[in-house]
PDB file of C-alpha atoms in Angstrom:
ATOM      1  CA  MET A   1       3.047 -23.755  -4.108  1.00 40.00           C
ATOM      2  CA  LYS A   2       6.307 -22.724  -5.636  1.00 47.00           C
ATOM      3  CA  LYS A   3       9.367 -22.080  -3.760  1.00 49.00           C
ATOM      4  CA  ASP A   4       9.377 -18.103  -4.766  1.00 52.00           C
ATOM      5  CA  GLU A   5       6.081 -17.983  -3.518  1.00 49.00           C
ATOM      6  CA  ASN A   6       6.462 -19.746  -0.285  1.00 58.00           C
ATOM      7  CA  ASP A   7       9.459 -17.564   0.113  1.00 76.00           C
ATOM      8  CA  LEU A   8       7.516 -14.390  -0.211  1.00 71.00           C
ATOM      9  CA  SER A   9       4.908 -15.559   2.133  1.00 70.00           C
ATOM     10  CA  GLN A  10       7.573 -16.310   4.764  1.00 74.00           C
ATOM     11  CA  LYS A  11       9.174 -12.909   4.210  1.00 76.00           C
ATOM     12  CA  ILE A  12       5.655 -11.240   4.594  1.00 73.00           C
ATOM     13  CA  LEU A  13       4.789 -13.238   7.895  1.00 74.00           C
ATOM     14  CA  LYS A  14       7.938 -11.991   9.307  1.00 79.00           C
ATOM     15  CA  MET A  15       7.575  -8.632   8.201  1.00 76.00           C
ATOM     16  CA  PHE A  16       3.974  -8.715  10.048  1.00 73.00           C
ATOM     17  CA  LYS A  17       5.866 -10.223  13.146  1.00 76.00           C
ATOM     18  CA  LYS A  18       8.385  -7.444  13.254  1.00 77.00           C
ATOM     19  CA  VAL A  19       5.691  -4.606  12.970  1.00 75.00           C
ATOM     20  CA  GLY A  20       3.182  -6.528  15.347  1.00 72.00           C
ATOM     21  CA  MET A  21       0.489  -8.990  14.282  1.00 66.00           C
ATOM     22  CA  ASP A  22      -2.300  -6.361  15.323  1.00 67.00           C
ATOM     23  CA  HIS A  23      -1.367  -4.676  11.955  1.00 59.00           C
ATOM     24  CA  PHE A  24      -2.420  -7.922  10.027  1.00 61.00           C
ATOM     25  CA  PHE A  25      -6.262  -7.676   9.886  1.00 58.00           C
ATOM     26  CA  GLY A  26      -6.836 -10.452   6.999  1.00 58.00           C
ATOM     27  CA  ASP A  27      -6.120 -14.006   6.880  1.00 56.00           C
ATOM     28  CA  TYR A  28      -3.641 -16.000   5.232  1.00 55.00           C
ATOM     29  CA  PHE A  29      -5.562 -16.397   1.871  1.00 56.00           C
ATOM     30  CA  ASP A  30      -5.802 -12.419   1.947  1.00 67.00           C
ATOM     31  CA  GLY A  31      -5.425 -10.529  -1.558  1.00 73.00           C
ATOM     32  CA  ARG A  32      -2.688  -8.662  -0.318  1.00 75.00           C
ATOM     33  CA  PHE A  33      -0.198 -11.747  -0.705  1.00 76.00           C
ATOM     34  CA  TYR A  34      -1.069 -11.976  -4.241  1.00 81.00           C
ATOM     35  CA  VAL A  35      -0.492  -8.231  -4.795  1.00 86.00           C
ATOM     36  CA  ALA A  36       2.737  -8.426  -2.928  1.00 86.00           C
ATOM     37  CA  ASP A  37       4.062 -11.145  -5.335  1.00 85.00           C
ATOM     38  CA  LEU A  38       2.558  -8.910  -8.393  1.00 90.00           C
ATOM     39  CA  ILE A  39       4.560  -5.744  -7.193  1.00 93.00           C
ATOM     40  CA  ALA A  40       7.598  -7.567  -6.381  1.00 91.00           C
ATOM     41  CA  LYS A  41       8.031  -9.118  -9.604  1.00 92.00           C
ATOM     42  CA  LYS A  42       8.155  -5.955 -11.795  1.00 93.00           C
ATOM     43  CA  HIS A  43      10.802  -2.968 -10.974  1.00 97.00           C
ATOM     44  CA  VAL A  44       8.963   0.574 -11.421  1.00 97.00           C
ATOM     45  CA  GLN A  45      10.476   3.751 -10.635  1.00 97.00           C
ATOM     46  CA  MET A  46       7.877   4.847  -8.043  1.00 98.00           C
ATOM     47  CA  ILE A  47       4.843   3.372  -6.148  1.00 98.00           C
ATOM     48  CA  LEU A  48       2.093   4.998  -3.951  1.00 98.00           C
ATOM     49  CA  ASP A  49       0.269   2.948  -1.502  1.00 97.00           C
ATOM     50  CA  ILE A  50      -2.620   4.726  -0.051  1.00 95.00           C
ATOM     51  CA  GLY A  51      -3.492   3.573   3.144  1.00 92.00           C
ATOM     52  CA  CYS A  52      -0.079   1.781   3.545  1.00 94.00           C
ATOM     53  CA  GLY A  53      -0.650   0.937   7.345  1.00 91.00           C
ATOM     54  CA  ALA A  54       2.374  -0.501   8.881  1.00 92.00           C
ATOM     55  CA  GLY A  55       3.940  -0.524   5.213  1.00 93.00           C
ATOM     56  CA  VAL A  56       4.434  -4.281   4.832  1.00 89.00           C
ATOM     57  CA  LEU A  57       3.008  -4.382   1.368  1.00 90.00           C
ATOM     58  CA  LEU A  58       5.038  -1.462   0.295  1.00 95.00           C
ATOM     59  CA  ASN A  59       8.056  -2.816   1.506  1.00 94.00           C
ATOM     60  CA  CYS A  60       7.473  -5.765  -0.714  1.00 92.00           C
ATOM     61  CA  ALA A  61       7.256  -3.421  -4.094  1.00 96.00           C
ATOM     62  CA  ASN A  62      10.272  -3.602  -6.337  1.00 96.00           C
ATOM     63  CA  ALA A  63      10.485   0.081  -6.496  1.00 98.00           C
ATOM     64  CA  SER A  64      13.128   2.970  -6.528  1.00 98.00           C
ATOM     65  CA  ILE A  65      10.694   5.156  -4.498  1.00 98.00           C
ATOM     66  CA  LYS A  66       8.323   3.887  -2.192  1.00 98.00           C
ATOM     67  CA  ILE A  67       5.708   6.114  -0.848  1.00 98.00           C
ATOM     68  CA  GLY A  68       3.232   5.441   1.855  1.00 98.00           C
ATOM     69  CA  ILE A  69       0.137   7.525   3.080  1.00 97.00           C
ATOM     70  CA  ASP A  70      -1.734   6.638   6.000  1.00 95.00           C
ATOM     71  CA  THR A  71      -3.900   8.573   8.956  1.00 92.00           C
ATOM     72  CA  SER A  72      -2.464   6.579  11.695  1.00 93.00           C
ATOM     73  CA  PHE A  73       0.994   8.196  12.713  1.00 97.00           C
ATOM     74  CA  ASP A  74       1.530   4.964  14.944  1.00 95.00           C
ATOM     75  CA  SER A  75       1.298   2.664  11.729  1.00 94.00           C
ATOM     76  CA  LEU A  76       3.782   4.973   9.885  1.00 97.00           C
ATOM     77  CA  LYS A  77       6.152   4.773  12.806  1.00 96.00           C
ATOM     78  CA  MET A  78       5.993   0.904  12.547  1.00 93.00           C
ATOM     79  CA  ALA A  79       6.688   1.306   8.554  1.00 95.00           C
ATOM     80  CA  LYS A  80       9.723   3.045   9.295  1.00 96.00           C
ATOM     81  CA  ILE A  81      10.818   0.679  11.540  1.00 93.00           C
ATOM     82  CA  LEU A  82      10.338  -1.647   9.046  1.00 92.00           C
ATOM     83  CA  ASN A  83      11.949   0.026   6.116  1.00 95.00           C
ATOM     84  CA  SER A  84      13.558   3.586   7.030  1.00 96.00           C
ATOM     85  CA  LYS A  85      14.204   4.327   3.297  1.00 97.00           C
ATOM     86  CA  MET A  86      10.370   4.326   2.440  1.00 98.00           C
ATOM     87  CA  GLU A  87       8.852   8.118   2.048  1.00 98.00           C
ATOM     88  CA  LEU A  88       5.852   7.958   4.794  1.00 98.00           C
ATOM     89  CA  ILE A  89       3.145  10.758   4.882  1.00 98.00           C
ATOM     90  CA  GLN A  90       0.299  11.265   7.561  1.00 98.00           C
ATOM     91  CA  ALA A  91      -2.498  12.234   4.954  1.00 95.00           C
ATOM     92  CA  ASP A  92      -6.061  11.373   4.407  1.00 90.00           C
ATOM     93  CA  ALA A  93      -6.973   9.463   1.120  1.00 90.00           C
ATOM     94  CA  THR A  94      -9.623  12.193   0.492  1.00 89.00           C
ATOM     95  CA  ASN A  95      -7.079  15.084   0.160  1.00 92.00           C
ATOM     96  CA  LEU A  96      -3.700  13.504  -1.206  1.00 96.00           C
ATOM     97  CA  PRO A  97      -0.730  16.062  -1.014  1.00 97.00           C
ATOM     98  CA  PHE A  98       0.366  15.396  -4.601  1.00 98.00           C
ATOM     99  CA  ARG A  99       0.106  17.300  -7.717  1.00 97.00           C
ATOM    100  CA  ASP A 100      -2.194  16.268 -10.657  1.00 98.00           C
ATOM    101  CA  ASP A 101      -1.001  13.474 -13.095  1.00 97.00           C
ATOM    102  CA  ILE A 102       2.459  12.462 -11.155  1.00 97.00           C
ATOM    103  CA  PHE A 103       1.975   8.468 -10.334  1.00 97.00           C
ATOM    104  CA  LEU A 104       2.260   5.700 -12.599  1.00 97.00           C
ATOM    105  CA  ASP A 105       1.752   3.051  -9.978  1.00 97.00           C
ATOM    106  CA  ILE A 106      -0.525   3.067  -7.098  1.00 97.00           C
ATOM    107  CA  ILE A 107      -2.017   0.585  -4.783  1.00 95.00           C
ATOM    108  CA  GLY A 108      -4.864   0.577  -2.576  1.00 91.00           C
ATOM    109  CA  MET A 109      -5.372  -2.589  -0.682  1.00 86.00           C
ATOM    110  CA  HIS A 110      -8.742  -2.409   1.490  1.00 77.00           C
ATOM    111  CA  LEU A 111      -8.966   1.359   1.127  1.00 77.00           C
ATOM    112  CA  VAL A 112     -12.491   1.758   0.149  1.00 69.00           C
ATOM    113  CA  PRO A 113     -13.984  -0.109   2.849  1.00 62.00           C
ATOM    114  CA  VAL A 114     -11.980   1.750   5.422  1.00 62.00           C
ATOM    115  CA  VAL A 115     -12.563   5.129   4.225  1.00 62.00           C
ATOM    116  CA  LYS A 116     -16.276   4.425   3.871  1.00 57.00           C
ATOM    117  CA  THR A 117     -16.091   3.119   7.471  1.00 57.00           C
ATOM    118  CA  PHE A 118     -14.405   6.167   8.879  1.00 57.00           C
ATOM    119  CA  GLN A 119     -15.614   8.961   6.942  1.00 57.00           C
ATOM    120  CA  GLY A 120     -19.040   8.125   5.537  1.00 62.00           C
ATOM    121  CA  ASP A 121     -19.554   8.437   1.781  1.00 69.00           C
ATOM    122  CA  ASP A 122     -16.036   9.828   1.523  1.00 76.00           C
ATOM    123  CA  TRP A 123     -14.751   6.910  -0.478  1.00 77.00           C
ATOM    124  CA  LYS A 124     -16.270   8.585  -3.668  1.00 82.00           C
ATOM    125  CA  LYS A 125     -13.726  11.588  -3.049  1.00 86.00           C
ATOM    126  CA  SER A 126     -10.766   9.319  -2.464  1.00 86.00           C
ATOM    127  CA  ILE A 127     -11.333   7.564  -5.771  1.00 88.00           C
ATOM    128  CA  ASP A 128     -11.503  11.081  -7.422  1.00 91.00           C
ATOM    129  CA  GLU A 129      -8.252  11.948  -5.456  1.00 94.00           C
ATOM    130  CA  MET A 130      -6.563   8.637  -6.963  1.00 93.00           C
ATOM    131  CA  LYS A 131      -7.697   9.737 -10.606  1.00 96.00           C
ATOM    132  CA  ARG A 132      -6.489  13.446 -10.245  1.00 97.00           C
ATOM    133  CA  ILE A 133      -2.834  12.023  -9.160  1.00 98.00           C
ATOM    134  CA  SER A 134      -2.828   9.111 -11.454  1.00 97.00           C
ATOM    135  CA  SER A 135      -0.995   9.859 -15.079  1.00 96.00           C
ATOM    136  CA  LYS A 136      -2.803   8.609 -18.053  1.00 94.00           C
ATOM    137  CA  LYS A 137      -1.020   5.259 -18.143  1.00 95.00           C
ATOM    138  CA  CYS A 138      -1.343   4.632 -14.350  1.00 96.00           C
ATOM    139  CA  LYS A 139      -1.668   1.049 -13.210  1.00 96.00           C
ATOM    140  CA  ILE A 140      -3.947   1.011  -9.961  1.00 93.00           C
ATOM    141  CA  ILE A 141      -4.570  -2.138  -7.790  1.00 91.00           C
ATOM    142  CA  LEU A 142      -7.520  -1.277  -5.725  1.00 86.00           C
ATOM    143  CA  THR A 143      -9.699  -3.373  -3.426  1.00 79.00           C
TER     144      THR A 143
END
């Protein structure tokens, strides 16, 4: 492992410790670490994290404007503690509060299984919503 990768892993672990390890529902080989590395390397103007939870992944993004959406108000409060400059909105992935064709960069880590678990087959609606708010050249990272 390179020094930069090790530093990022340590940074992420510190963030989870700050917001509480109960917000960490994966393991140390989780794909979010890879995505954190990807979004930290390239600067973007604005990024949306759908299902941002406590905002750890969003906080790693190299973006001028970081917007996080989650249904859990408690998780969003933790995200605000982690980084008070992030824009955080309590909303549902099946009804995103944005106009059409606005985002160039969107992440939704572990989004589909969570939406499917809590809302039946509404995961299809969340994908449609993501398509609606995405610009033609949008890059989406979805698991």
